[in-house]
Amino acid sequence: MFFQSFKARSRLYPRGALAELTVGLVAGLLTCLSWPGLTQAQTLDDDVLALANAEKPALIQTLQEVVEIESGSGDYEGLSRLADYIAEALSELGGDVELLDANEEVYRMFDTPERIGPMVHARFEGNGDKRILLIAHMDTVYLRGMIDDQPFRIDGNRAYGLGISDDKQGVALIIHTVAMLQELGFADYGTLTVLINGDEEVSSPGSRATLVRMGSEHDAVFSVEPSSIGNDTLSLATSGIGAATMTVHGRASHAGAAPEQGRNALYEMAHQLLQLDDLSEPENGFKVNWTLAQVGTKRNVIPAEAVATADVRMLRQEDFSRLEDRIRERIANKRIPDTDISLSFENRRPPLNATDAARSLAAHAQVVYQELDMELAVSDQATGGGTDAAFAALETDAPVIERFGLQGFGAHTSNDEYVDLNSVVPRLYLMTRMIMDVSTGAINLAE
């Protein structure tokens, strides 16, 4: 296997040694940093903070190893290797781990891989009654071989790598949060479940049903997508995502000898796109942008077919549902007779909407962050991106919160993607404390 035994490199100190480490390390931290923001109502958990600091080097090593296993959404071999890596790490930490086939129940879209990578599902059984689900994804938007020119590297407090922010940091953070809970001997949850899928970047065609089902079976869901560099934030809302594809069918002909015998699908598509350029409703968070077009076979042939695809973002599912009628009404006005137009629509993701339960849980997270004398923002407004948190929330009233991950920048870029290593300790502390507080009833999930 790629990695040294996970337990051998994680911070697994004997209980006596842990107590000694905790006292010494935290005393030093308090001396150096003073923690001026602490109050009696915001009591720093010394054991958790000490472990978060001690766990940081191991997390960075895991981060490097998961980045160095290339795992584009269409790279089944790479995804399988990374799934084995994650499964072994979670198994060594005591989880009941299985690899789930994501090809059994697939919602096929235009970019769905022929074979979808497996999901890693791990269960940790505890002594309590609360059920907590942690989700992240291991697939990236990058093609195999790109790592040769852009390897993992650390520059100051930044760790760079393809997919490191979106979302391999989420994989590493979950693994090391579980390691911290095990070292603390904490098992007051009923079930702590981990689900890591390999198709998020293509709208989760094979994992969406599992995400919906598992979300409905748990009392709280923490999704570990990255927070942003500029704003240390948790998110309670994400956009829904859809796609609309328009295919214009014309007639081919020689562009020089007999263009009049053809029916130019390119001209008709251009006409239709101009008619469909005002479908967005920004005041409702509804955005329709035509972003892809394919047309033509040769320079001297009148094109017989043209295809255009629109990216659709919505805050309300009903807005997407009525888009089809709006488009069909517009395309009835054709420029070129004897052309036909067909439409297809893909419901890629539902929106995640903020709930009172999620707001209450996020408010507790802000209190936890204050224990570190740090400010945590909470956003209940979608900004245009969509994530798997929306699937997990689709059939439950339980709180679902997004962006528990490290602060990152440059997702989906070729050479700028990085995470801020200064966010490792605060986010390890936050995740661990939130799991502990949900498990022990320190948070009233019914609010």
CSV table of C-alpha atoms in Angstrom, one decimal, residues 9-443:
chain,number,residue,atom,x,y,z
A,9,ARG,CA,2.1,7.5,11.8
A,10,SER,CA,-0.9,8.9,13.5
A,11,ARG,CA,-0.6,10.5,16.9
A,12,LEU,CA,-1.5,7.4,19.0
A,13,TYR,CA,-0.1,8.2,22.4
A,14,PRO,CA,-0.7,6.0,25.5
A,15,ARG,CA,-3.3,7.6,27.8
A,16,GLY,CA,-0.7,8.7,30.4
A,17,ALA,CA,1.5,10.2,27.7
A,18,LEU,CA,-1.5,11.9,26.2
A,19,ALA,CA,-2.3,13.6,29.5
A,20,GLU,CA,1.3,14.7,29.9
A,21,LEU,CA,1.4,15.9,26.3
A,22,THR,CA,-1.8,17.8,26.7
A,23,VAL,CA,-0.7,19.7,29.8
A,24,GLY,CA,2.6,20.6,28.4
A,25,LEU,CA,1.5,21.5,24.9
A,26,VAL,CA,-1.5,23.5,25.9
A,27,ALA,CA,0.4,25.4,28.6
A,28,GLY,CA,2.9,26.4,26.1
A,29,LEU,CA,0.2,27.5,23.6
A,30,LEU,CA,-1.6,29.5,26.2
A,31,THR,CA,1.6,31.2,27.3
A,32,CYS,CA,2.5,32.1,23.7
A,33,LEU,CA,-0.9,33.0,22.4
A,34,SER,CA,-2.6,34.3,25.5
A,35,TRP,CA,-6.1,33.3,24.1
A,36,PRO,CA,-7.6,36.7,25.0
A,37,GLY,CA,-11.1,35.8,23.7
A,38,LEU,CA,-11.8,32.9,26.1
A,39,THR,CA,-14.7,33.2,28.5
A,40,GLN,CA,-16.3,30.9,30.9
A,41,ALA,CA,-19.1,30.3,28.3
A,42,GLN,CA,-16.4,29.4,25.7
A,43,THR,CA,-14.2,26.9,27.4
A,44,LEU,CA,-11.3,25.6,25.3
A,45,ASP,CA,-11.0,21.8,25.2
A,46,ASP,CA,-7.4,21.3,26.0
A,47,ASP,CA,-7.2,17.7,25.0
A,48,VAL,CA,-8.8,18.3,21.6
A,49,LEU,CA,-6.6,21.3,20.9
A,50,ALA,CA,-3.5,19.4,21.8
A,51,LEU,CA,-4.4,16.5,19.6
A,52,ALA,CA,-5.2,18.8,16.7
A,53,ASN,CA,-1.8,20.3,16.9
A,54,ALA,CA,-0.1,16.9,17.2
A,55,GLU,CA,-2.2,15.4,14.3
A,56,LYS,CA,-1.3,18.2,11.8
A,57,PRO,CA,1.9,16.6,10.4
A,58,ALA,CA,0.2,13.3,9.9
A,59,LEU,CA,-2.7,15.0,8.1
A,60,ILE,CA,-0.3,16.8,5.8
A,61,GLN,CA,1.3,13.5,4.9
A,62,THR,CA,-2.1,12.0,4.1
A,63,LEU,CA,-2.9,15.0,2.1
A,64,GLN,CA,0.2,14.5,0.0
A,65,GLU,CA,-0.5,10.8,-0.5
A,66,VAL,CA,-4.1,11.3,-1.6
A,67,VAL,CA,-3.1,14.1,-4.0
A,68,GLU,CA,-0.4,11.9,-5.6
A,69,ILE,CA,-3.1,9.3,-6.5
A,70,GLU,CA,-4.6,10.9,-9.6
A,71,SER,CA,-8.4,10.4,-9.5
A,72,GLY,CA,-10.3,12.3,-12.2
A,73,SER,CA,-14.0,11.5,-12.4
A,74,GLY,CA,-13.5,9.4,-15.5
A,75,ASP,CA,-10.4,7.6,-14.2
A,76,TYR,CA,-11.8,4.4,-12.8
A,77,GLU,CA,-8.4,2.8,-12.1
A,78,GLY,CA,-7.2,5.9,-10.2
A,79,LEU,CA,-10.4,6.2,-8.2
A,80,SER,CA,-10.2,2.5,-7.3
A,81,ARG,CA,-6.7,2.9,-6.0
A,82,LEU,CA,-7.6,5.9,-4.0
A,83,ALA,CA,-10.8,4.2,-2.6
A,84,ASP,CA,-8.5,1.3,-1.5
A,85,TYR,CA,-6.2,3.7,0.2
A,86,ILE,CA,-9.1,5.5,2.1
A,87,ALA,CA,-10.7,2.2,3.0
A,88,GLU,CA,-7.5,0.8,4.5
A,89,ALA,CA,-7.0,4.0,6.5
A,90,LEU,CA,-10.5,3.9,8.0
A,91,SER,CA,-10.3,0.2,8.6
A,92,GLU,CA,-7.1,0.6,10.6
A,93,LEU,CA,-9.0,3.2,12.7
A,94,GLY,CA,-11.5,0.6,13.6
A,95,GLY,CA,-14.3,1.2,11.0
A,96,ASP,CA,-16.5,-1.4,9.5
A,97,VAL,CA,-15.6,-0.5,5.9
A,98,GLU,CA,-17.0,-1.5,2.5
A,99,LEU,CA,-16.6,-0.4,-1.1
A,100,LEU,CA,-20.0,0.3,-2.7
A,101,ASP,CA,-20.5,-0.1,-6.4
A,102,ALA,CA,-21.7,3.2,-7.9
A,103,ASN,CA,-22.8,1.7,-11.2
A,104,GLU,CA,-25.9,-0.1,-9.9
A,105,GLU,CA,-28.3,2.8,-9.9
A,106,VAL,CA,-27.1,5.6,-12.3
A,107,TYR,CA,-28.8,8.8,-13.4
A,108,ARG,CA,-27.1,9.1,-16.7
A,109,MET,CA,-26.2,12.6,-18.0
A,110,PHE,CA,-24.2,13.8,-21.0
A,111,ASP,CA,-20.9,13.6,-19.1
A,112,THR,CA,-21.5,10.5,-17.0
A,113,PRO,CA,-18.4,8.3,-17.2
A,114,GLU,CA,-18.9,4.9,-18.7
A,115,ARG,CA,-17.7,3.3,-15.4
A,116,ILE,CA,-18.1,5.2,-12.2
A,117,GLY,CA,-15.6,4.9,-9.4
A,118,PRO,CA,-16.6,3.1,-6.1
A,119,MET,CA,-17.8,4.8,-2.9
A,120,VAL,CA,-16.1,4.2,0.4
A,121,HIS,CA,-18.6,3.6,3.2
A,122,ALA,CA,-17.3,3.2,6.8
A,123,ARG,CA,-19.3,2.8,10.1
A,124,PHE,CA,-18.0,3.4,13.6
A,125,GLU,CA,-20.3,2.1,16.2
A,126,GLY,CA,-20.5,3.9,19.6
A,127,ASN,CA,-22.3,3.8,22.9
A,128,GLY,CA,-24.8,6.6,22.3
A,129,ASP,CA,-27.8,7.2,20.1
A,130,LYS,CA,-26.9,10.0,17.8
A,131,ARG,CA,-26.2,9.2,14.1
A,132,ILE,CA,-23.7,11.5,12.4
A,133,LEU,CA,-22.7,11.4,8.7
A,134,LEU,CA,-19.5,12.8,7.3
A,135,ILE,CA,-19.3,13.2,3.5
A,136,ALA,CA,-16.5,14.2,1.0
A,137,HIS,CA,-15.5,13.2,-2.5
A,138,MET,CA,-12.3,11.9,-3.9
A,139,ASP,CA,-12.7,12.7,-7.6
A,140,THR,CA,-11.2,15.7,-9.3
A,141,VAL,CA,-11.7,17.6,-12.6
A,142,TYR,CA,-8.2,16.9,-13.8
A,143,LEU,CA,-6.9,14.4,-16.5
A,144,ARG,CA,-4.4,11.7,-15.8
A,145,GLY,CA,-0.8,12.8,-16.3
A,146,MET,CA,-1.2,16.4,-15.3
A,147,ILE,CA,0.5,15.7,-12.0
A,148,ASP,CA,3.8,15.2,-13.8
A,149,ASP,CA,4.0,19.0,-14.4
A,150,GLN,CA,2.2,20.0,-11.2
A,151,PRO,CA,3.3,17.8,-8.3
A,152,PHE,CA,2.3,18.2,-4.7
A,153,ARG,CA,4.4,20.9,-3.1
A,154,ILE,CA,4.5,23.1,0.0
A,155,ASP,CA,5.4,26.7,-0.2
A,156,GLY,CA,5.3,28.4,3.2
A,157,ASN,CA,1.8,27.8,4.7
A,158,ARG,CA,0.3,26.7,1.4
A,159,ALA,CA,0.1,23.2,0.2
A,160,TYR,CA,-0.4,23.0,-3.6
A,161,GLY,CA,-1.8,20.1,-5.7
A,162,LEU,CA,-4.4,19.1,-8.2
A,163,GLY,CA,-7.7,18.6,-6.4
A,164,ILE,CA,-6.1,19.4,-3.0
A,165,SER,CA,-8.8,21.9,-2.1
A,166,ASP,CA,-11.6,20.3,-4.0
A,167,ASP,CA,-11.9,17.9,-2.3
A,168,LYS,CA,-8.9,15.8,-1.2
A,169,GLN,CA,-8.4,18.0,1.9
A,170,GLY,CA,-11.9,16.8,2.9
A,171,VAL,CA,-10.8,13.2,2.7
A,172,ALA,CA,-7.7,13.9,4.8
A,173,LEU,CA,-9.7,15.9,7.3
A,174,ILE,CA,-12.3,13.2,7.9
A,175,ILE,CA,-9.6,10.5,8.3
A,176,HIS,CA,-7.7,12.5,10.9
A,177,THR,CA,-10.8,13.7,12.7
A,178,VAL,CA,-11.7,10.0,13.2
A,179,ALA,CA,-8.2,9.4,14.4
A,180,MET,CA,-8.5,12.1,17.0
A,181,LEU,CA,-11.8,10.7,18.3
A,182,GLN,CA,-10.2,7.3,18.6
A,183,GLU,CA,-7.2,8.6,20.4
A,184,LEU,CA,-9.5,10.5,22.8
A,185,GLY,CA,-11.4,7.3,23.4
A,186,PHE,CA,-14.6,9.1,22.5
A,187,ALA,CA,-17.5,6.9,21.4
A,188,ASP,CA,-20.6,8.6,22.7
A,189,TYR,CA,-22.2,8.7,19.3
A,190,GLY,CA,-24.5,6.0,18.2
A,191,THR,CA,-23.1,5.6,14.7
A,192,LEU,CA,-20.4,7.8,13.0
A,193,THR,CA,-20.7,7.2,9.3
A,194,VAL,CA,-18.2,8.2,6.6
A,195,LEU,CA,-19.2,8.2,2.9
A,196,ILE,CA,-16.7,9.3,0.3
A,197,ASN,CA,-17.8,9.1,-3.4
A,198,GLY,CA,-15.9,9.4,-6.7
A,199,ASP,CA,-18.4,11.1,-9.0
A,200,GLU,CA,-19.2,14.5,-7.3
A,201,GLU,CA,-17.5,16.5,-10.0
A,202,VAL,CA,-19.9,15.1,-12.6
A,203,SER,CA,-23.0,15.7,-10.5
A,204,SER,CA,-22.9,12.3,-8.6
A,205,PRO,CA,-24.8,10.2,-11.1
A,206,GLY,CA,-24.0,6.9,-9.3
A,207,SER,CA,-23.9,8.1,-5.7
A,208,ARG,CA,-26.9,10.4,-5.4
A,209,ALA,CA,-29.3,7.7,-4.4
A,210,THR,CA,-27.0,6.6,-1.6
A,211,LEU,CA,-26.4,10.1,-0.4
A,212,VAL,CA,-30.2,10.7,-0.2
A,213,ARG,CA,-30.8,7.5,1.7
A,214,MET,CA,-27.9,8.0,4.1
A,215,GLY,CA,-28.8,11.6,4.7
A,216,SER,CA,-32.3,10.5,5.7
A,217,GLU,CA,-30.9,8.0,8.2
A,218,HIS,CA,-28.8,10.4,10.3
A,219,ASP,CA,-29.3,13.1,12.8
A,220,ALA,CA,-26.7,15.5,11.4
A,221,VAL,CA,-24.7,15.7,8.2
A,222,PHE,CA,-21.3,17.5,7.9
A,223,SER,CA,-20.1,17.9,4.4
A,224,VAL,CA,-16.4,18.6,4.1
A,225,GLU,CA,-16.0,20.8,1.0
A,226,PRO,CA,-13.5,23.6,1.4
A,227,SER,CA,-14.1,27.0,2.9
A,228,SER,CA,-12.7,29.9,1.0
A,229,ILE,CA,-9.3,31.6,1.7
A,230,GLY,CA,-10.9,35.0,2.1
A,231,ASN,CA,-13.7,34.0,4.4
A,232,ASP,CA,-13.7,31.3,7.1
A,233,THR,CA,-17.2,30.2,6.5
A,234,LEU,CA,-19.8,27.4,6.9
A,235,SER,CA,-22.6,27.2,4.3
A,236,LEU,CA,-26.2,26.4,4.8
A,237,ALA,CA,-27.3,26.8,1.2
A,238,THR,CA,-26.1,25.8,-2.2
A,239,SER,CA,-27.5,26.2,-5.7
A,240,GLY,CA,-29.3,23.6,-7.6
A,241,ILE,CA,-27.8,22.7,-10.9
A,242,GLY,CA,-29.4,21.7,-14.2
A,243,ALA,CA,-28.6,21.5,-17.9
A,244,ALA,CA,-30.6,22.1,-21.0
A,245,THR,CA,-29.4,20.9,-24.4
A,246,MET,CA,-30.9,22.0,-27.7
A,247,THR,CA,-30.2,20.1,-30.9
A,248,VAL,CA,-30.9,21.7,-34.2
A,249,HIS,CA,-31.4,19.2,-37.2
A,250,GLY,CA,-31.0,20.7,-40.6
A,251,ARG,CA,-29.8,19.4,-44.0
A,252,ALA,CA,-26.2,19.0,-45.3
A,253,SER,CA,-25.3,20.3,-48.7
A,254,HIS,CA,-22.2,21.5,-50.7
A,255,ALA,CA,-21.4,25.0,-49.3
A,256,GLY,CA,-20.0,26.2,-52.7
A,257,ALA,CA,-22.1,24.4,-55.3
A,258,ALA,CA,-25.5,24.2,-53.7
A,259,PRO,CA,-25.8,25.9,-50.4
A,260,GLU,CA,-29.5,26.7,-51.1
A,261,GLN,CA,-30.3,23.0,-51.0
A,262,GLY,CA,-29.1,22.8,-47.4
A,263,ARG,CA,-30.7,23.8,-44.2
A,264,ASN,CA,-28.0,25.5,-42.1
A,265,ALA,CA,-28.2,24.2,-38.5
A,266,LEU,CA,-25.6,26.7,-37.4
A,267,TYR,CA,-27.7,29.7,-38.6
A,268,GLU,CA,-30.8,28.3,-36.9
A,269,MET,CA,-28.9,27.6,-33.7
A,270,ALA,CA,-27.6,31.2,-33.6
A,271,HIS,CA,-31.1,32.5,-34.1
A,272,GLN,CA,-32.4,30.4,-31.3
A,273,LEU,CA,-29.7,31.3,-28.9
A,274,LEU,CA,-30.4,35.0,-29.4
A,275,GLN,CA,-34.0,34.3,-28.6
A,276,LEU,CA,-33.0,32.4,-25.5
A,277,ASP,CA,-30.5,34.9,-24.0
A,278,ASP,CA,-32.9,36.4,-21.4
A,279,LEU,CA,-34.1,33.3,-19.5
A,280,SER,CA,-32.3,34.2,-16.3
A,281,GLU,CA,-34.1,35.7,-13.3
A,282,PRO,CA,-31.3,37.1,-11.1
A,283,GLU,CA,-33.8,38.4,-8.5
A,284,ASN,CA,-34.8,34.7,-7.9
A,285,GLY,CA,-31.3,33.3,-8.1
A,286,PHE,CA,-32.2,31.6,-11.4
A,287,LYS,CA,-29.3,31.7,-14.0
A,288,VAL,CA,-29.4,30.3,-17.5
A,289,ASN,CA,-26.2,30.6,-19.5
A,290,TRP,CA,-25.5,28.9,-22.8
A,291,THR,CA,-21.9,27.6,-22.5
A,292,LEU,CA,-21.2,24.8,-25.0
A,293,ALA,CA,-21.8,24.5,-28.7
A,294,GLN,CA,-20.8,21.8,-31.2
A,295,VAL,CA,-21.4,22.2,-34.9
A,296,GLY,CA,-20.1,21.4,-38.4
A,297,THR,CA,-18.0,18.6,-39.9
A,298,LYS,CA,-16.1,20.3,-42.8
A,299,ARG,CA,-15.5,23.9,-44.0
A,300,ASN,CA,-17.2,23.2,-47.3
A,301,VAL,CA,-20.3,21.5,-45.9
A,302,ILE,CA,-23.5,23.2,-44.8
A,303,PRO,CA,-23.9,21.9,-41.2
A,304,ALA,CA,-26.7,19.4,-40.7
A,305,GLU,CA,-26.7,19.5,-37.0
A,306,ALA,CA,-25.8,21.9,-34.2
A,307,VAL,CA,-25.9,21.3,-30.4
A,308,ALA,CA,-25.9,23.9,-27.7
A,309,THR,CA,-25.9,23.3,-23.9
A,310,ALA,CA,-26.9,25.7,-21.1
A,311,ASP,CA,-25.7,25.6,-17.5
A,312,VAL,CA,-28.7,26.3,-15.2
A,313,ARG,CA,-28.5,27.4,-11.5
A,314,MET,CA,-31.5,27.7,-9.3
A,315,LEU,CA,-32.5,28.3,-5.7
A,316,ARG,CA,-36.0,26.8,-6.2
A,317,GLN,CA,-36.5,23.5,-8.0
A,318,GLU,CA,-39.8,24.8,-9.5
A,319,ASP,CA,-37.9,27.3,-11.5
A,320,PHE,CA,-36.0,24.6,-13.4
A,321,SER,CA,-39.3,22.6,-13.8
A,322,ARG,CA,-40.9,25.4,-15.7
A,323,LEU,CA,-37.8,26.1,-17.9
A,324,GLU,CA,-38.8,23.5,-20.5
A,325,ASP,CA,-42.1,25.2,-21.2
A,326,ARG,CA,-40.4,28.6,-21.6
A,327,ILE,CA,-37.9,27.3,-24.0
A,328,ARG,CA,-40.4,25.3,-26.1
A,329,GLU,CA,-42.5,28.4,-26.5
A,330,ARG,CA,-39.6,30.4,-27.8
A,331,ILE,CA,-38.2,27.9,-30.3
A,332,ALA,CA,-41.5,27.7,-32.1
A,333,ASN,CA,-40.3,30.9,-33.8
A,334,LYS,CA,-37.8,29.6,-36.4
A,335,ARG,CA,-35.6,31.4,-38.9
A,336,ILE,CA,-35.0,28.6,-41.3
A,337,PRO,CA,-38.0,26.4,-42.5
A,338,ASP,CA,-37.6,22.6,-42.6
A,339,THR,CA,-35.3,22.5,-39.5
A,340,ASP,CA,-36.3,20.6,-36.4
A,341,ILE,CA,-35.3,21.2,-32.8
A,342,SER,CA,-35.1,18.7,-30.0
A,343,LEU,CA,-34.6,19.4,-26.3
A,344,SER,CA,-33.3,17.5,-23.4
A,345,PHE,CA,-33.0,18.5,-19.7
A,346,GLU,CA,-30.9,17.2,-16.9
A,347,ASN,CA,-31.7,17.7,-13.2
A,348,ARG,CA,-28.1,17.6,-12.0
A,349,ARG,CA,-28.5,18.7,-8.4
A,350,PRO,CA,-31.3,20.0,-6.2
A,351,PRO,CA,-30.7,23.2,-4.2
A,352,LEU,CA,-29.7,23.0,-0.5
A,353,ASN,CA,-31.9,25.5,1.4
A,354,ALA,CA,-31.1,26.8,4.9
A,355,THR,CA,-33.2,25.4,7.7
A,356,ASP,CA,-33.7,26.5,11.3
A,357,ALA,CA,-32.1,23.3,12.5
A,358,ALA,CA,-29.0,24.0,10.4
A,359,ARG,CA,-28.8,27.6,11.6
A,360,SER,CA,-28.9,26.4,15.2
A,361,LEU,CA,-26.2,23.8,14.7
A,362,ALA,CA,-24.1,26.4,12.8
A,363,ALA,CA,-24.5,28.9,15.6
A,364,HIS,CA,-23.0,26.3,18.0
A,365,ALA,CA,-20.1,25.9,15.6
A,366,GLN,CA,-19.5,29.6,15.8
A,367,VAL,CA,-19.3,29.3,19.6
A,368,VAL,CA,-16.8,26.4,19.3
A,369,TYR,CA,-14.6,28.6,17.0
A,370,GLN,CA,-14.7,31.4,19.5
A,371,GLU,CA,-13.0,29.0,21.9
A,372,LEU,CA,-9.9,29.4,19.6
A,373,ASP,CA,-10.4,33.2,19.6
A,374,MET,CA,-11.4,32.9,16.0
A,375,GLU,CA,-14.5,34.1,14.1
A,376,LEU,CA,-16.5,31.7,12.0
A,377,ALA,CA,-19.0,33.1,9.4
A,378,VAL,CA,-22.1,31.3,8.5
A,379,SER,CA,-23.8,31.9,5.1
A,380,ASP,CA,-27.4,31.0,4.4
A,381,GLN,CA,-27.3,32.4,0.8
A,382,ALA,CA,-26.3,30.2,-2.1
A,383,THR,CA,-23.5,31.6,-4.2
A,384,GLY,CA,-23.9,29.5,-7.4
A,385,GLY,CA,-22.0,26.4,-6.6
A,386,GLY,CA,-23.7,23.0,-5.9
A,387,THR,CA,-22.5,20.1,-3.7
A,388,ASP,CA,-23.6,16.7,-2.5
A,389,ALA,CA,-24.9,18.3,0.7
A,390,ALA,CA,-28.1,19.0,-1.2
A,391,PHE,CA,-28.7,15.3,-2.0
A,392,ALA,CA,-28.0,14.4,1.7
A,393,ALA,CA,-30.7,17.0,2.7
A,394,LEU,CA,-33.3,16.0,0.1
A,395,GLU,CA,-35.4,13.7,2.3
A,396,THR,CA,-34.6,14.8,5.8
A,397,ASP,CA,-35.3,17.6,8.3
A,398,ALA,CA,-32.0,17.0,10.1
A,399,PRO,CA,-29.4,19.7,9.9
A,400,VAL,CA,-27.0,19.5,6.9
A,401,ILE,CA,-24.0,21.9,6.9
A,402,GLU,CA,-21.5,22.5,4.1
A,403,ARG,CA,-17.8,23.6,4.1
A,404,PHE,CA,-16.4,22.0,7.1
A,405,GLY,CA,-13.1,21.6,5.2
A,406,LEU,CA,-9.8,23.5,5.2
A,407,GLN,CA,-9.6,27.0,3.7
A,408,GLY,CA,-8.7,26.6,0.0
A,409,PHE,CA,-8.3,28.5,-3.2
A,410,GLY,CA,-8.2,27.8,-7.0
A,411,ALA,CA,-10.5,24.8,-7.3
A,412,HIS,CA,-10.7,23.7,-11.0
A,413,THR,CA,-7.6,25.6,-12.0
A,414,SER,CA,-4.5,24.0,-13.5
A,415,ASN,CA,-1.7,25.3,-11.3
A,416,ASP,CA,-3.1,27.6,-8.5
A,417,GLU,CA,-5.1,25.2,-6.3
A,418,TYR,CA,-3.9,25.2,-2.7
A,419,VAL,CA,-5.0,24.9,0.9
A,420,ASP,CA,-3.9,27.1,3.8
A,421,LEU,CA,-2.1,24.8,6.3
A,422,ASN,CA,-2.9,27.4,9.0
A,423,SER,CA,-6.5,26.2,8.9
A,424,VAL,CA,-5.6,22.5,9.7
A,425,VAL,CA,-5.7,22.8,13.5
A,426,PRO,CA,-8.8,25.0,13.7
A,427,ARG,CA,-10.8,22.8,11.4
A,428,LEU,CA,-9.7,19.6,13.1
A,429,TYR,CA,-10.7,21.1,16.4
A,430,LEU,CA,-14.1,22.3,15.0
A,431,MET,CA,-15.0,19.0,13.4
A,432,THR,CA,-14.0,16.9,16.4
A,433,ARG,CA,-15.8,19.2,18.9
A,434,MET,CA,-19.0,19.3,16.7
A,435,ILE,CA,-19.1,15.5,16.6
A,436,MET,CA,-18.6,15.3,20.3
A,437,ASP,CA,-21.2,17.9,21.1
A,438,VAL,CA,-23.8,16.4,18.9
A,439,SER,CA,-23.2,13.0,20.3
A,440,THR,CA,-23.4,14.1,24.0
A,441,GLY,CA,-26.5,16.3,23.5
A,442,ALA,CA,-24.7,19.6,24.1
A,443,ILE,CA,-26.5,20.7,20.9
